[in-house]
Each structure stands twice: as structure tokens, then as C-alpha cells.
Amino acid sequence: MIRVMLIDDEEDALDLLEILLGQIGNVKVVGRYINPVQAIEALGNSAVDAVFMDNQMPGMKGTEAARVIRSMIPQIPIVFTTAYAEYAVEAFEIQSTDYLLKPLTIDRLQNTVARIQQSLPESVNQMRQSASITPTVYCLGGFHVRLSGDAGKMLTWKTKKEKELCAFLIHYAGKSVNTASIIEALWPGYDLNKAKTYLYTCLSYLRRTLTENHIAIHIRKADQGFVAVMDGPTVDVTEFEQLLSNAMAEEEMDEKFYDKMNRKYTGEYMEACDFSWATARQLEIKASYVRVLRKWYAYFRSRGNFALAVDSMKNLLSLAPDSEIDGRELIKLHLSMGNRNEAYRACLQLEQAVLFQLGAGLEEETLRLFEQTKDKTERQVR
């Protein structure tokens, strides 16, 4: 199926062209516009394989619009549908796929569609269909966007602010964010006019980057701001938070979800990105993960699955290494299993974490457990 956009300042011409394309078949009209400026803006937010456009239009000629589209998506097929033959040379210079004179005939249009079909391997749509891996947005362990069709290749950003803007809009998961809030988050303290210029420049960069790399994240204007609309890519943090929510709601725990949850977590939310606006959610996710790991620990211990009980508590302490109440649980568990050396090692790690994180000594209850562990370890050595 070929996805096409139609641009003509006459509604009747758009109706006729859509009818003829429908008769040919294997063509889907995904957008029709009488304003070329609006069409260009929409093109950056849509999966389109080819553009059909008139030339004589108010505000911007078709050839001018075609040059802009070429700068956005260099390989996209462009077909002119016009009543004037004199623009054919200029259309040829723009490397248009075809130049159709009105009134259009279905036979002539069918030849054009066949030419577009031959160029589809270079189109955005074909590249998406041939990709074996869909784009994925990673918010855990940093912020990265994996390109489709290549498991190891990540998107390269033109600027740091372009990356942060993308992360910020995805952070709000499809909700519109007003312009003032975006500026306050990304350019706090900047002159308002300069900040707006920076914002619109970054938006332009971001839309072009996403389009050029065939990533179906559409940045659209909404209300008094902008919204990121996801059309295919998955977001790891969304899946992770759903796993956490399900685990807290479930009475009967399923061990396969425990493994899935831990594999999904690859680090803190927006880790090492230095995005101040992400801090609150980072802390919320960590706190939720800690609560779920405590639930898993209780579940595994109650069923005598001590190996996974130890694993869940170690995962928890990797998130909150200075948590003495959890550290004591791990020490007691090791002692109950007869793992004296592991219990002693857990004591030392807890002592170092509390000193490093809090600049304080261990609580009295922990100290007593520490001394008990040391005594047993020393007697075992003798």
C-alpha cells in the first residue's frame, strides 16, 4: 500500500484525484491539503510515501513547496498535477517523479503510480515495513532511541537540547505541554524571546531528525504547546511501570514476571542526563521498584525460595544501599541459610554504604547483628 499526500488549492481537484487513485487501488490517501504550508508541517508528522501537488497555489508555489519537502525528505517521490506546462523544466530540476497535466486521466495516473511503486524501497513506508526491529525509546539508564532494523544503532542528536526536548515531550507520555512550561524546564532564566527562538529551532531539528531516521514519533502543536505522539515505537519505562503496577496489585505472584521486571530495569530514569525536570519521576520509579522488590522478597521467603529471596534483596540494596532495615533482612537471611561469610560481607557493604551515603554510623540494632555475625565468622575460622 502506497501512502500519499495530496496538495491542491481546489477541493474539486482533490476530490477527483482521490477518486482516481482509489480506482487504481493499492493507494491510500493519508492527507489532503489546500494550504501547502500546512501540508509541509503535517508531512513531518506523518508516514507518507509520495506527494501529489498542484503548482499554482496562493501563498507558496508547488515548486517552492517541493524544494522544502526535498530538504526534509530527500528521496520522497513528488508528482506535479497542474494545468500549466511551462513549469515542467523547473519540476525536472527538482527531480520530480512525474509532471501530470490536467485534466488527469486514469491511464496516465496509473503509469505514475507504477513509477512510485518502483521507488518504494527508498521510501519511508517501505523501510519501516522491511525493518525487523521497531524503534524503541529507552528512558531507563539514560535516554536513547534505537533505530528500526538495527539492534545496536542508536539515534545521533544534532544538539544536546534537541535530545532533551525529545526526552521532555516523551516524559509527558502523549500529553500536551504548553510552550511556557517547556521553556521553563529547558531554558530557565533565559530571555523569553531568545528562549522561544531556541525552542522553535530545536523543534525544527527534532522533527527533521525523526523524519530522516524513519522514527514514528510525531511532534505536533496542541493547545498552547506541543505533544509527542507515538505511532509504533515502544517506551521501556512505560512497560516497566506497568510491570510494577501489576506486581503491587497481584495477590498471586508469577516468577516469570520477576525475571521480566529485572531485565527491563537497566538503570535509573534518565540516568546521568542531568535533566532536573526528570528528578521527581526518577525518585518515584525507584521508590516503586523498592516496594515491589520487598514484596517479592516476602513472597520468595515465605515459600522457602531462598535463592530468589537473596536475589530480590540484593537488587533492592543496589537501589538503596544505605537502607539498614533491608540490609538487616539480607544479613538475617544469610545467617538462617548458614551463609556466615555472605552475612559478614553484607554487613561490611552496609556499613560502607551508610558511611558514604549518610556520613553516619550503623544503627544500634544493626551493630548488634554485625557483632553477632563477626563472632560467628571468627569462631568458624578457628
XYZ file of C-alpha atoms in Angstrom:
382
model
C 0.000 0.000 0.000
C 1.356 3.402 -1.076
C 0.617 6.271 1.319
C 0.170 9.583 -0.480
C -0.443 13.218 0.445
C -2.468 15.468 -1.879
C -1.960 19.252 -2.094
C -4.178 21.483 -4.255
C -5.942 24.766 -3.551
C -9.150 23.476 -5.194
C -11.289 20.982 -3.272
C -12.824 19.645 -6.502
C -9.347 18.803 -7.836
C -8.520 16.987 -4.591
C -11.781 15.019 -4.788
C -11.135 13.968 -8.383
C -7.543 12.920 -7.718
C -8.565 10.889 -4.662
C -11.304 9.144 -6.652
C -8.914 8.241 -9.488
C -6.271 6.934 -7.079
C -8.949 4.859 -5.360
C -9.883 3.291 -8.698
C -6.252 2.359 -9.346
C -6.035 0.590 -5.980
C -3.124 -0.102 -3.596
C -3.037 3.630 -2.794
C -4.132 5.219 0.468
C -4.611 8.977 0.813
C -3.294 9.829 4.295
C -3.670 13.609 3.982
C -5.156 16.250 1.699
C -4.459 19.972 1.998
C -5.399 23.195 0.237
C -2.634 25.072 2.073
C 0.930 23.953 1.144
C 2.398 25.412 4.350
C 0.076 23.282 6.490
C 0.864 20.280 4.320
C 4.596 20.687 4.870
C 4.103 20.914 8.628
C 1.928 17.800 8.604
C 4.431 15.937 6.446
C 6.938 16.000 9.282
C 4.379 14.206 11.471
C 3.111 11.588 9.015
C 4.280 8.408 7.300
C 3.997 9.380 3.615
C 5.436 7.608 0.551
C 4.658 10.200 -2.125
C 3.267 13.712 -2.587
C 0.916 14.880 -5.380
C 0.700 18.656 -5.668
C -0.575 21.472 -7.838
C 1.827 24.282 -8.724
C -0.317 27.422 -8.898
C -1.363 27.870 -5.258
C -1.743 31.020 -3.136
C 1.000 31.736 -0.601
C 3.528 29.246 -1.972
C 4.007 27.730 -5.401
C 4.187 23.978 -5.726
C 7.791 24.144 -6.909
C 8.718 26.162 -3.806
C 6.922 23.686 -1.570
C 8.665 20.817 -3.347
C 12.094 22.291 -2.569
C 11.181 22.498 1.110
C 9.912 18.914 1.088
C 13.101 17.797 -0.678
C 15.158 19.351 2.144
C 13.083 17.423 4.711
C 12.825 14.046 2.935
C 15.302 13.988 0.013
C 14.149 10.716 -1.584
C 10.361 11.115 -1.399
C 8.595 10.931 -4.819
C 6.913 14.231 -5.802
C 4.307 14.377 -8.581
C 3.045 17.680 -10.002
C -0.582 17.845 -11.120
C -1.099 21.176 -12.891
C -2.843 22.868 -15.793
C 0.344 24.687 -16.829
C 3.073 23.077 -18.935
C 5.609 25.905 -18.518
C 6.780 24.738 -15.079
C 7.907 21.319 -16.304
C 11.585 22.336 -16.601
C 11.708 23.610 -13.038
C 9.916 20.467 -11.846
C 12.542 18.406 -13.648
C 15.305 20.336 -11.834
C 13.658 19.433 -8.539
C 13.801 15.788 -9.680
C 10.055 15.271 -9.573
C 8.858 11.747 -10.272
C 6.268 12.934 -12.811
C 4.538 16.035 -14.226
C 0.848 15.467 -14.993
C -1.235 17.984 -16.930
C -4.880 18.482 -16.025
C -7.369 17.130 -16.814
C -5.965 13.924 -15.380
C -6.669 10.547 -16.958
C -6.672 7.259 -15.100
C -4.284 5.618 -17.595
C -1.686 8.366 -17.218
C -2.088 8.353 -13.447
C -1.691 4.573 -13.357
C 1.718 4.891 -15.016
C 2.732 7.417 -12.377
C 1.665 5.135 -9.524
C 3.679 2.312 -11.099
C 6.789 4.557 -11.133
C 6.231 5.407 -7.478
C 5.851 1.706 -6.696
C 9.262 1.040 -8.246
C 10.858 3.637 -5.972
C 9.197 2.334 -2.791
C 12.325 0.550 -1.442
C 13.689 4.051 -0.821
C 10.527 5.357 0.811
C 9.866 5.812 4.473
C 6.989 3.351 4.405
C 8.951 0.548 2.741
C 11.872 0.984 5.085
C 9.517 0.643 8.009
C 7.914 -2.500 6.568
C 11.272 -4.128 5.870
C 12.658 -3.383 9.324
C 12.856 -6.427 11.540
C 13.083 -4.347 14.707
C 10.767 -1.470 15.604
C 12.203 1.710 17.111
C 12.463 1.670 20.894
C 12.786 4.595 23.266
C 14.965 3.901 26.298
C 14.427 6.136 29.332
C 15.947 3.761 31.883
C 19.715 4.002 32.210
C 19.795 7.291 30.257
C 17.838 8.467 27.216
C 18.355 6.769 23.853
C 16.320 5.974 20.750
C 17.176 2.738 18.955
C 16.742 2.899 15.189
C 14.470 0.433 13.438
C 16.060 -2.537 11.736
C 19.325 -2.329 13.682
C 19.521 -3.731 17.192
C 22.690 -1.886 18.085
C 22.389 1.502 16.385
C 21.146 4.465 18.391
C 19.896 7.798 17.101
C 22.513 10.561 16.919
C 21.340 14.004 18.017
C 22.351 17.289 16.415
C 22.426 19.124 19.753
C 22.010 18.276 23.451
C 18.908 20.449 23.658
C 17.306 18.603 20.747
C 17.785 15.384 22.709
C 16.439 16.952 25.910
C 13.395 18.360 24.117
C 12.564 14.914 22.744
C 13.023 13.356 26.197
C 10.895 16.071 27.819
C 7.951 15.573 25.432
C 8.136 11.766 25.775
C 8.328 12.262 29.567
C 4.740 13.553 29.391
C 3.538 10.457 27.506
C 1.309 11.975 24.846
C 0.081 14.894 26.945
C 0.268 18.414 25.576
C 2.860 20.629 27.291
C 2.464 24.384 26.926
C 5.284 26.451 25.490
C 5.926 28.310 28.755
C 6.473 25.045 30.655
C 8.885 23.741 28.012
C 10.917 26.951 28.125
C 10.975 26.995 31.935
C 12.233 23.395 32.011
C 14.847 23.603 29.241
C 15.893 27.262 29.254
C 15.258 28.553 32.791
C 16.287 32.169 33.310
C 16.723 32.877 29.585
C 15.313 35.944 27.840
C 11.827 34.899 26.690
C 12.268 35.888 23.043
C 15.639 34.128 22.806
C 14.229 31.065 24.548
C 11.339 30.886 22.069
C 13.799 31.092 19.183
C 15.846 28.259 20.708
C 12.669 26.203 21.206
C 11.435 26.551 17.619
C 14.921 25.826 16.283
C 15.086 22.653 18.388
C 11.602 21.650 17.257
C 12.705 22.005 13.647
C 15.842 19.930 14.272
C 13.874 17.286 16.164
C 11.172 16.866 13.538
C 13.753 16.566 10.801
C 15.845 14.078 12.788
C 12.845 11.852 13.479
C 11.676 12.019 9.861
C 15.105 11.351 8.346
C 15.562 8.313 10.600
C 12.036 6.979 9.946
C 11.008 7.140 13.614
C 7.243 7.440 14.041
C 7.313 9.938 16.882
C 5.261 12.913 15.725
C 5.774 16.313 17.342
C 2.516 18.180 16.935
C 1.219 21.539 18.011
C -1.587 21.203 20.546
C -3.449 23.882 22.509
C -0.796 26.355 23.658
C 2.132 23.953 23.307
C 3.314 20.698 21.794
C 2.792 16.970 22.175
C 4.796 13.869 21.168
C 2.516 11.290 19.555
C 3.934 7.769 19.400
C 2.978 5.715 16.346
C 4.863 2.457 16.753
C 7.923 2.962 18.975
C 7.773 1.403 22.432
C 8.996 3.131 25.587
C 10.821 0.947 28.111
C 9.797 2.962 31.182
C 6.101 2.663 30.289
C 6.376 -1.127 30.172
C 8.442 -1.177 33.377
C 5.957 0.953 35.314
C 3.131 -1.315 34.145
C 5.026 -4.351 35.450
C 5.495 -2.616 38.812
C 1.821 -1.692 38.974
C 0.739 -5.229 38.145
C 3.075 -6.714 40.754
C 1.694 -4.473 43.509
C -1.899 -5.336 42.553
C -1.408 -9.099 42.246
C -2.051 -11.399 45.195
C -0.624 -14.436 43.427
C 2.895 -13.714 42.192
C 4.262 -15.190 38.958
C 8.030 -15.745 38.962
C 8.364 -15.165 35.208
C 7.284 -11.555 35.774
C 10.013 -11.161 38.371
C 12.661 -12.000 35.769
C 10.985 -9.814 33.145
C 10.853 -6.857 35.533
C 14.530 -7.113 36.446
C 15.628 -7.483 32.833
C 13.635 -4.401 31.885
C 15.337 -2.257 34.523
C 18.667 -1.108 33.049
C 19.280 1.877 35.301
C 17.610 4.928 36.791
C 15.108 7.013 34.850
C 17.025 9.455 32.580
C 20.201 8.423 34.406
C 23.232 10.736 34.019
C 21.316 13.040 31.642
C 21.288 15.973 34.056
C 17.620 16.720 33.347
C 16.385 18.462 36.501
C 12.745 18.081 35.429
C 13.146 14.261 35.472
C 14.257 14.025 39.123
C 10.804 13.677 40.698
C 9.785 10.810 38.411
C 13.192 9.200 38.842
C 12.633 9.072 42.599
C 9.053 7.827 42.205
C 10.106 4.948 39.953
C 12.929 3.954 42.280
C 10.610 4.017 45.299
C 8.026 1.891 43.465
C 10.678 -0.618 42.420
C 11.922 -0.869 46.010
C 8.375 -1.545 47.278
C 7.841 -4.237 44.662
C 11.185 -5.904 45.453
C 10.222 -6.006 49.142
C 7.003 -7.746 48.140
C 8.931 -10.245 46.017
C 11.354 -10.844 48.893
C 8.496 -11.631 51.286
C 6.897 -13.880 48.690
C 10.057 -15.867 47.947
C 10.993 -16.231 51.613
C 7.514 -17.385 52.606
C 7.778 -20.165 50.019
C 11.270 -21.209 51.010
C 12.800 -19.988 47.736
C 15.855 -18.537 49.485
C 17.947 -18.119 46.339
C 15.427 -15.707 44.800
C 14.807 -14.092 48.172
C 18.529 -13.241 48.326
C 18.435 -12.059 44.710
C 15.470 -9.755 45.297
C 17.088 -8.226 48.379
C 20.400 -7.693 46.579
C 18.545 -5.934 43.763
C 16.799 -3.780 46.326
C 20.061 -2.831 48.064
C 21.598 -1.903 44.728
C 18.888 0.791 44.580
C 19.003 1.776 48.241
C 22.386 0.600 49.571
C 22.069 2.592 52.824
C 18.694 1.055 53.801
C 19.562 -0.606 57.104
C 16.172 -2.250 57.561
C 16.624 -4.076 54.242
C 20.303 -4.731 54.869
C 19.439 -6.408 58.156
C 16.908 -8.625 56.361
C 19.603 -9.832 53.978
C 22.061 -10.479 56.804
C 19.456 -12.454 58.765
C 18.535 -14.428 55.683
C 22.159 -15.390 55.053
C 22.542 -16.430 58.692
C 19.391 -18.564 58.550
C 20.824 -20.291 55.486
C 24.171 -20.865 57.211
C 25.991 -18.483 54.838
C 28.197 -16.844 57.506
C 30.703 -15.353 55.095
C 27.955 -13.879 52.920
C 26.281 -12.419 56.001
C 29.548 -10.813 57.087
C 30.153 -9.442 53.592
C 26.643 -7.945 53.585
C 27.421 -6.296 56.935
C 30.579 -4.687 55.580
C 28.814 -3.435 52.457
C 26.006 -1.954 54.533
C 28.459 -0.229 56.863
C 30.338 1.334 53.951
C 27.128 2.447 52.225
C 25.746 4.129 55.344
C 29.047 5.889 55.966
C 29.375 7.017 52.342
C 25.739 7.980 51.729
C 24.832 9.425 55.117
C 28.161 10.125 56.783
C 26.874 8.251 59.824
C 27.426 5.036 61.732
C 25.179 1.994 61.847
C 22.060 1.862 63.986
C 22.321 0.003 67.278
C 20.237 -2.930 66.063
C 22.475 -3.288 63.019
C 25.629 -3.071 65.140
C 24.424 -5.898 67.355
C 23.755 -8.021 64.304
C 27.153 -7.031 62.898
C 28.938 -8.132 66.077
C 26.980 -11.359 66.156
C 27.976 -12.065 62.563
C 31.639 -11.276 63.232
C 31.730 -13.556 66.261
C 30.228 -16.453 64.376
C 32.545 -15.891 61.429
C 35.643 -15.790 63.629
C 34.600 -18.955 65.515
C 34.021 -20.655 62.178
C 37.551 -19.705 61.065
C 39.061 -21.149 64.267
